XYZ file of C-alpha atoms in Angstrom:
511
model
C 15.093 -11.126 -14.468
C 15.277 -14.763 -13.476
C 12.983 -17.399 -14.940
C 10.084 -18.465 -12.785
C 7.575 -21.270 -13.077
C 4.309 -20.635 -14.943
C 2.478 -20.518 -11.611
C 4.335 -17.343 -10.601
C 3.237 -13.834 -11.395
C 6.296 -11.812 -12.382
C 7.166 -8.334 -11.201
C 9.419 -5.715 -12.737
C 11.982 -6.604 -10.108
C 11.743 -10.315 -10.917
C 9.992 -11.309 -7.671
C 7.270 -13.951 -7.702
C 4.373 -11.581 -7.094
C 1.766 -9.702 -9.105
C 3.400 -8.906 -12.412
C 4.512 -5.333 -12.819
C 4.848 -4.917 -16.548
C 7.097 -1.844 -16.567
C 10.772 -2.907 -16.342
C 13.557 -0.662 -15.062
C 15.280 -0.637 -18.429
C 17.268 1.993 -20.314
C 15.107 4.498 -22.153
C 15.030 3.905 -25.884
C 14.194 6.288 -28.693
C 10.563 6.107 -29.831
C 9.959 7.015 -33.440
C 7.546 9.978 -33.522
C 4.326 9.443 -35.479
C 2.712 11.782 -37.956
C 1.686 14.968 -36.095
C -1.615 15.007 -37.941
C -2.727 11.814 -36.196
C -2.705 13.610 -32.827
C -5.469 16.010 -33.849
C -8.509 15.547 -31.615
C -12.077 16.553 -31.242
C -12.131 18.955 -28.268
C -15.345 17.644 -26.748
C -15.644 13.987 -27.706
C -13.593 10.928 -26.747
C -11.970 8.922 -29.471
C -14.114 6.012 -30.632
C -14.025 3.229 -33.151
C -15.310 3.786 -36.692
C -18.900 2.765 -37.358
C -17.754 -0.311 -39.289
C -16.137 -1.826 -36.194
C -19.015 -1.202 -33.765
C -21.065 -4.334 -34.460
C -23.465 -6.062 -32.125
C -22.379 -9.478 -33.345
C -18.628 -9.665 -33.606
C -17.077 -11.272 -36.646
C -13.465 -11.752 -37.574
C -12.361 -8.228 -38.559
C -10.527 -7.792 -41.837
C -8.211 -5.339 -40.094
C -7.740 -3.553 -36.803
C -6.047 -0.632 -38.538
C -9.064 1.712 -38.441
C -9.520 1.088 -34.707
C -5.805 1.612 -34.027
C -5.806 4.861 -36.020
C -8.807 6.104 -34.081
C -7.674 5.451 -30.490
C -3.876 5.547 -30.636
C -3.537 9.354 -30.180
C -4.825 8.905 -26.610
C -2.267 6.210 -25.699
C 0.970 7.412 -24.100
C 4.421 6.177 -23.122
C 5.489 6.979 -19.569
C 9.098 7.457 -18.506
C 9.871 7.800 -14.809
C 13.096 8.861 -13.145
C 14.009 8.022 -9.566
C 17.054 8.550 -7.378
C 18.496 5.407 -5.834
C 21.456 4.874 -3.520
C 24.012 2.237 -4.480
C 27.107 1.128 -2.528
C 30.433 2.503 -3.760
C 32.761 -0.200 -5.017
C 35.934 -0.479 -2.987
C 34.712 1.597 -0.046
C 34.932 0.323 3.536
C 31.939 -1.761 4.598
C 31.083 -0.898 8.186
C 28.981 -3.007 10.544
C 25.636 -1.679 11.706
C 26.065 0.935 14.462
C 29.780 1.424 13.816
C 31.093 4.727 15.303
C 33.413 5.077 12.302
C 30.504 5.911 9.993
C 30.137 9.330 11.665
C 33.917 9.829 11.522
C 34.082 9.079 7.790
C 31.071 11.288 7.136
C 32.527 14.198 9.175
C 35.859 14.161 7.342
C 34.319 13.599 3.929
C 35.331 10.037 3.123
C 34.324 9.425 -0.513
C 30.729 8.295 -0.688
C 29.605 9.282 2.792
C 28.821 12.929 1.958
C 26.282 11.651 -0.553
C 24.177 10.266 2.247
C 25.529 6.813 3.007
C 23.048 5.172 5.428
C 23.936 5.335 9.108
C 26.144 2.415 10.128
C 26.753 1.200 6.572
C 29.428 1.622 3.934
C 29.611 4.555 1.536
C 27.067 4.920 -1.235
C 26.322 7.199 -4.135
C 23.094 8.432 -5.643
C 22.240 7.358 -9.163
C 19.358 8.114 -11.507
C 17.218 5.168 -12.563
C 14.749 5.192 -15.462
C 11.722 2.959 -15.997
C 9.120 2.758 -18.736
C 5.398 2.059 -18.798
C 2.186 2.916 -20.600
C -0.986 4.891 -19.971
C -3.944 6.568 -21.662
C -5.656 9.968 -21.617
C -9.215 10.058 -20.229
C -10.014 13.779 -20.478
C -9.288 16.629 -22.843
C -7.829 18.488 -19.851
C -4.971 16.008 -19.579
C -5.934 13.337 -17.000
C -3.949 10.151 -17.607
C -4.546 6.682 -16.147
C -1.763 4.171 -15.554
C -0.682 1.539 -13.016
C 0.529 2.685 -9.624
C 3.610 0.473 -9.897
C 4.647 2.358 -13.065
C 5.085 5.670 -11.211
C 5.580 4.570 -7.608
C 8.671 6.212 -6.090
C 9.333 8.377 -9.146
C 10.915 11.823 -8.757
C 10.042 12.861 -12.296
C 7.383 11.611 -14.737
C 7.465 12.372 -18.454
C 4.611 11.610 -20.834
C 5.311 10.940 -24.505
C 2.310 11.185 -26.804
C 1.716 9.298 -30.020
C 2.704 12.444 -31.933
C 6.136 12.430 -30.282
C 5.357 15.431 -28.080
C 6.482 15.164 -24.447
C 5.065 16.820 -21.316
C 5.897 16.526 -17.610
C 3.206 15.011 -15.399
C 2.274 15.225 -11.737
C 0.493 12.601 -9.637
C -3.127 13.439 -8.798
C -3.705 10.307 -6.733
C -2.894 6.617 -6.535
C -4.403 3.449 -5.103
C -2.140 0.492 -4.339
C -5.088 -1.859 -3.719
C -6.117 -1.759 -7.379
C -2.687 -0.648 -8.670
C -4.172 2.428 -10.343
C -2.718 5.964 -10.529
C -4.053 9.163 -12.065
C -1.628 11.714 -13.539
C -2.148 15.215 -14.940
C -0.357 17.104 -17.691
C -0.816 20.741 -18.622
C -1.422 21.294 -22.315
C -2.121 24.518 -24.218
C -4.804 22.765 -26.268
C -7.299 19.943 -25.614
C -5.852 16.452 -25.788
C -7.307 13.419 -27.586
C -8.858 11.044 -25.047
C -10.782 7.806 -24.779
C -13.606 6.732 -22.498
C -14.271 3.718 -20.316
C -16.652 1.011 -21.481
C -18.736 -1.415 -19.427
C -16.401 -4.320 -18.646
C -19.349 -6.392 -17.399
C -20.604 -6.565 -20.983
C -17.381 -8.107 -22.239
C -17.905 -11.746 -23.174
C -15.392 -14.549 -23.346
C -14.420 -14.719 -27.000
C -14.851 -11.005 -27.754
C -12.070 -9.333 -29.745
C -9.816 -6.931 -27.833
C -6.923 -4.612 -28.719
C -3.987 -3.871 -26.385
C -1.849 -0.774 -26.962
C 1.286 0.265 -25.106
C 5.058 0.411 -24.850
C 6.291 -3.204 -24.499
C 9.905 -3.623 -23.438
C 10.571 0.060 -24.110
C 10.194 -0.407 -27.876
C 7.669 2.398 -28.258
C 4.091 2.341 -29.505
C 2.866 -1.170 -30.241
C -0.480 -2.882 -30.869
C -1.505 -6.481 -30.213
C -4.843 -8.215 -30.557
C -6.584 -11.216 -29.119
C -9.774 -12.206 -27.364
C -11.207 -12.108 -23.863
C -10.026 -15.461 -22.507
C -11.826 -15.260 -19.141
C -13.500 -12.774 -16.827
C -13.654 -12.101 -13.094
C -10.168 -13.409 -12.398
C -8.821 -12.730 -8.887
C -5.045 -12.628 -8.381
C -4.103 -11.335 -4.951
C -6.052 -8.214 -4.020
C -9.295 -7.520 -2.162
C -10.838 -5.673 -5.089
C -9.393 -7.702 -7.942
C -11.563 -8.143 -11.021
C -9.307 -8.978 -13.931
C -10.087 -9.689 -17.562
C -7.809 -12.419 -18.868
C -6.699 -12.026 -22.480
C -4.391 -13.728 -24.956
C -3.510 -10.406 -26.602
C 0.290 -10.146 -26.335
C 1.179 -8.172 -23.184
C 4.773 -7.768 -22.049
C 6.734 -5.778 -19.509
C 6.306 -2.119 -20.336
C 2.638 -2.604 -21.287
C 1.717 -1.846 -17.670
C -0.922 0.851 -17.421
C -1.847 0.610 -21.094
C -5.459 0.241 -22.253
C -7.332 -2.851 -23.382
C -9.950 -1.768 -25.934
C -13.141 -3.423 -27.113
C -14.149 -3.121 -30.762
C -16.113 0.072 -30.012
C -12.902 1.856 -29.009
C -13.820 1.826 -25.313
C -11.333 0.966 -22.577
C -12.543 -2.160 -20.788
C -9.321 -2.903 -18.896
C -5.951 -1.596 -17.734
C -3.122 -4.015 -18.593
C -1.498 -4.964 -15.299
C -0.158 -8.507 -15.049
C 1.100 -11.543 -16.951
C 1.589 -15.181 -16.095
C 4.905 -16.302 -17.536
C 7.858 -18.644 -16.912
C 10.333 -16.314 -18.611
C 9.058 -12.732 -18.317
C 7.622 -12.691 -21.847
C 4.085 -13.115 -23.123
C 2.765 -16.662 -23.323
C -0.798 -15.566 -24.002
C -1.967 -15.201 -20.387
C -2.340 -11.530 -19.540
C -4.562 -9.718 -17.054
C -6.257 -6.320 -17.283
C -8.012 -4.711 -14.318
C -11.672 -4.376 -15.335
C -12.807 -0.870 -16.283
C -15.812 -0.990 -13.944
C -13.357 -1.161 -11.039
C -10.879 1.316 -12.514
C -13.394 4.017 -13.478
C -14.713 4.309 -9.901
C -11.182 4.558 -8.519
C -10.271 7.191 -11.123
C -13.337 9.281 -10.230
C -12.395 9.258 -6.539
C -8.725 9.993 -7.160
C -9.662 12.893 -9.422
C -12.124 14.333 -6.901
C -10.368 13.643 -3.576
C -6.806 12.630 -4.444
C -7.468 9.382 -2.554
C -9.995 6.545 -2.411
C -13.016 6.635 -0.123
C -14.446 3.145 0.114
C -17.489 2.082 2.074
C -17.074 0.035 5.262
C -19.707 -2.316 6.654
C -17.818 -3.589 9.712
C -18.300 -7.368 9.574
C -16.214 -10.501 9.180
C -17.601 -12.859 6.574
C -17.112 -16.265 5.006
C -18.578 -18.118 2.010
C -21.871 -20.001 2.269
C -20.991 -23.588 1.382
C -23.489 -26.220 0.294
C -23.482 -27.881 3.708
C -23.854 -24.549 5.534
C -26.771 -23.662 3.252
C -28.365 -27.028 3.988
C -27.894 -26.655 7.734
C -29.610 -23.253 7.623
C -32.378 -24.384 5.323
C -31.286 -22.038 2.517
C -32.390 -22.851 -1.011
C -29.001 -21.925 -2.523
C -25.385 -21.644 -1.371
C -25.218 -17.922 -2.066
C -24.532 -14.790 -0.067
C -21.970 -13.953 2.595
C -22.165 -15.399 6.080
C -21.384 -13.061 8.962
C -18.948 -14.632 11.439
C -18.416 -11.621 13.681
C -19.809 -8.104 14.128
C -17.280 -5.875 15.915
C -18.032 -2.275 16.801
C -19.052 -0.470 13.626
C -21.918 0.329 11.242
C -23.292 -3.237 11.063
C -23.412 -3.598 14.851
C -25.184 -0.246 15.120
C -27.833 -1.563 12.721
C -28.309 -4.792 14.769
C -26.624 -7.213 12.374
C -25.689 -10.451 14.130
C -23.137 -13.221 13.747
C -24.829 -16.036 11.859
C -26.748 -13.713 9.543
C -26.370 -14.465 5.849
C -26.214 -11.281 3.778
C -28.255 -11.986 0.658
C -28.845 -8.468 -0.698
C -26.951 -5.173 -0.534
C -28.256 -1.922 -1.992
C -30.965 -3.783 -3.890
C -28.569 -6.231 -5.574
C -28.361 -9.929 -4.764
C -25.042 -11.017 -3.236
C -23.352 -14.003 -4.861
C -20.445 -14.499 -2.472
C -18.144 -12.601 -0.048
C -16.030 -11.174 -2.882
C -19.154 -9.743 -4.485
C -20.195 -8.150 -1.175
C -16.742 -6.618 -0.563
C -16.769 -4.929 -3.963
C -20.318 -3.613 -3.615
C -19.639 -2.223 -0.157
C -16.425 -0.572 -1.366
C -18.296 1.095 -4.232
C -21.133 2.339 -2.010
C -21.103 5.983 -0.814
C -19.613 6.653 2.612
C -21.998 8.135 5.179
C -25.210 7.152 3.384
C -27.759 4.549 4.465
C -27.894 1.354 2.404
C -30.636 -1.293 2.430
C -29.266 -4.693 3.443
C -31.217 -7.953 3.616
C -30.019 -10.840 5.755
C -31.342 -14.332 6.289
C -31.845 -14.926 10.023
C -33.539 -17.905 11.684
C -34.911 -18.970 8.314
C -36.506 -15.591 7.547
C -35.381 -12.466 5.662
C -34.637 -9.421 7.839
C -34.276 -5.944 6.333
C -31.695 -3.575 7.811
C -30.602 -0.037 7.018
C -26.884 0.509 7.533
C -25.024 3.811 7.285
C -21.585 2.910 5.946
C -18.344 4.142 7.430
C -15.112 4.752 5.521
C -12.824 1.767 5.162
C -9.565 3.729 5.001
C -10.284 5.251 8.428
C -11.848 2.215 10.071
C -9.363 -0.425 8.904
C -7.786 -2.339 11.770
C -10.688 -3.202 14.120
C -10.597 -6.636 15.691
C -12.690 -8.847 17.924
C -11.902 -11.100 20.867
C -12.076 -14.658 22.247
C -9.798 -17.754 21.797
C -8.677 -21.360 22.682
C -6.775 -24.471 23.996
C -7.000 -27.406 26.749
C -8.751 -30.090 29.002
C -10.733 -31.946 31.750
C -13.202 -34.912 31.593
C -13.780 -34.809 27.817
C -16.908 -36.294 26.130
C -16.840 -37.671 22.572
C -19.295 -36.359 19.973
C -19.259 -35.801 16.183
C -15.709 -37.082 15.870
C -14.205 -34.940 18.628
C -13.970 -34.763 22.404
C -15.159 -31.585 24.132
C -15.329 -30.163 27.656
C -17.135 -27.097 29.042
C -15.083 -23.906 29.118
C -14.360 -23.187 32.787
C -12.726 -20.027 34.227
C -9.493 -21.948 34.802
C -9.484 -23.236 31.213
C -10.293 -19.733 29.996
C -7.193 -18.455 31.790
C -5.021 -21.117 30.151
C -6.503 -20.292 26.767
C -6.083 -16.567 27.197
C -9.774 -15.703 26.887
C -12.059 -13.736 29.197
C -12.848 -15.589 32.435
C -16.608 -15.255 31.822
C -16.403 -16.782 28.314
C -18.837 -19.635 27.621
C -18.669 -22.599 25.280
C -17.136 -26.015 24.698
C -13.395 -26.585 24.257
C -12.231 -29.170 21.706
C -9.797 -31.532 23.443
C -9.010 -33.912 20.598
C -10.198 -34.756 17.098
C -10.553 -38.190 15.508
C -8.339 -38.236 12.390
C -11.060 -39.859 10.275
C -14.041 -38.112 11.882
C -16.437 -35.377 10.744
C -14.688 -32.704 12.838
C -11.299 -33.445 11.281
C -12.828 -33.264 7.800
C -13.894 -29.697 8.550
C -10.558 -28.616 9.983
C -11.389 -28.492 13.706
C -8.455 -28.956 16.052
C -7.503 -29.070 19.723
C -8.087 -25.746 21.470
C -10.979 -24.572 19.278
C -13.908 -23.154 21.236
C -17.472 -23.952 20.127
C -19.712 -21.091 21.248
C -22.867 -21.797 19.218
C -24.626 -24.752 17.639
C -27.652 -24.314 15.432
C -27.175 -20.543 15.908
C -27.867 -20.830 19.650
C -25.334 -20.636 22.512
C -23.920 -23.883 23.915
C -22.279 -24.142 27.331
C -22.572 -27.875 28.020
C -22.553 -31.228 26.267
C -26.305 -31.481 26.869
C -26.795 -28.226 24.953
C -24.834 -29.614 22.006
C -26.753 -32.924 22.048
C -30.039 -31.021 22.134
C -29.038 -28.985 19.054
C -28.116 -32.218 17.234
C -31.522 -33.735 18.045
C -33.322 -30.610 16.858
C -31.418 -30.634 13.560
C -32.230 -34.318 12.981
C -35.907 -33.748 13.799
C -35.921 -30.969 11.178
C -34.570 -33.436 8.596
C -31.147 -31.779 8.355
C -27.951 -33.670 7.610
C -25.583 -31.222 9.280
C -25.372 -28.859 12.236
C -23.952 -25.343 12.030
C -21.313 -24.564 14.682
C -19.702 -21.231 15.576
C -16.036 -21.971 16.278
C -13.450 -19.515 17.596
C -9.752 -20.033 17.041
C -7.131 -17.513 18.189
C -9.773 -14.823 18.423
C -11.133 -15.416 14.911
C -14.711 -16.744 14.563
C -15.923 -18.950 11.750
C -18.914 -21.153 11.005
C -18.534 -24.862 10.320
C -21.283 -27.256 9.274
C -20.633 -30.760 10.736
C -22.367 -33.896 9.535
C -24.772 -35.411 12.086
C -25.672 -38.544 10.115
């Protein structure tokens, strides 16, 4: 693996992406532990001894009791996959070469093993990779990262006792990088349970167990360094920890001092592929919901609201007369559940299912966790007043891919206002911009480099369709909205701007 800067997340393949902690490295012998330590209570999850379960955490004298208690539920995972590699010394044929069929027909070395069409000969080889996981039911359900088992032909689970069992995939979710496996055992297996990751506080002690660098069972300790970290995914909610996590720890558990799993070790930030004290574990409150769905359906079934949203900034909140810059602002309502319930662009979603919404990320997670096909109470702020809606959610996996319309670009007798020049959108301009001929609004012709519009990212070709949450079709309309905002004592005016078919709200200063 090549060295990358500290700002890169490392993968098992060495790419600068989300770190996959299970390297494709040669399998190494793992020293079996005492068989007696694998004995389990058939009906109860493993938990920390009473002495460790304290309301106020203090520096523990040892983590040994906690490790002894939970380690029988932690497993090493070995995967085997078949990969094709070019044969050294064989002829390399250009793409589409007719000779590839000839060599394959007459059995040229390498081609009978399935050399790709139009390429040189190749041979199949077996590749092993290692990772970690943990048992969450006495019946043999195991949780790990999706990237640990993705593409595997065979999966073998090694328990703390040294016993090995084959596993099959029950379900996997690439959006949260979680997979659920199942082993068949003739007796109940020791297991652990999920804790409430929302109760974890920065500074709390944590214990990471797993199979770092293929060395076998290993424990490391540290604290919760930060919470609610987002790396690259829609549903990311990572706990950051300084407990040593390395490649091969992927899919392993992060325990609190009560012996509950509060995270699944997934990623590291590192310049060299090794631990530098910045590791990330997907929060258990995200993982447990995914695991439940994968166990029940073999796939995820996330709720779908059917809106496009953006954050509520301080200036947008001020322009709308909101007390706080919280919630999620609706920029577009394509065909879907929200449109059916009469949600409108410009609404600010402040509550979903009885819980206040902090920001768009918060809304996305709550919607995803909500049951598909059931009505949910949603409160929006509209025209300065709260409006209650009931929305029956669709399923995101089915609905994904809907889009909206409208777009941009050009000129004729421009008028200067708020640091930009605009002209009415005519049918001829609409044709040049590629939007519907009956579209209405104002087209931005130019933007002053030091003006208010430039500060907010407006550019030539943008189409302003609303100002002050009311349609604008002429310069007089826009001037009237500015006057109304000033009369109301506001410092900014909220504009709906469309660019390349994507709507967004922008609050421009009118001082």
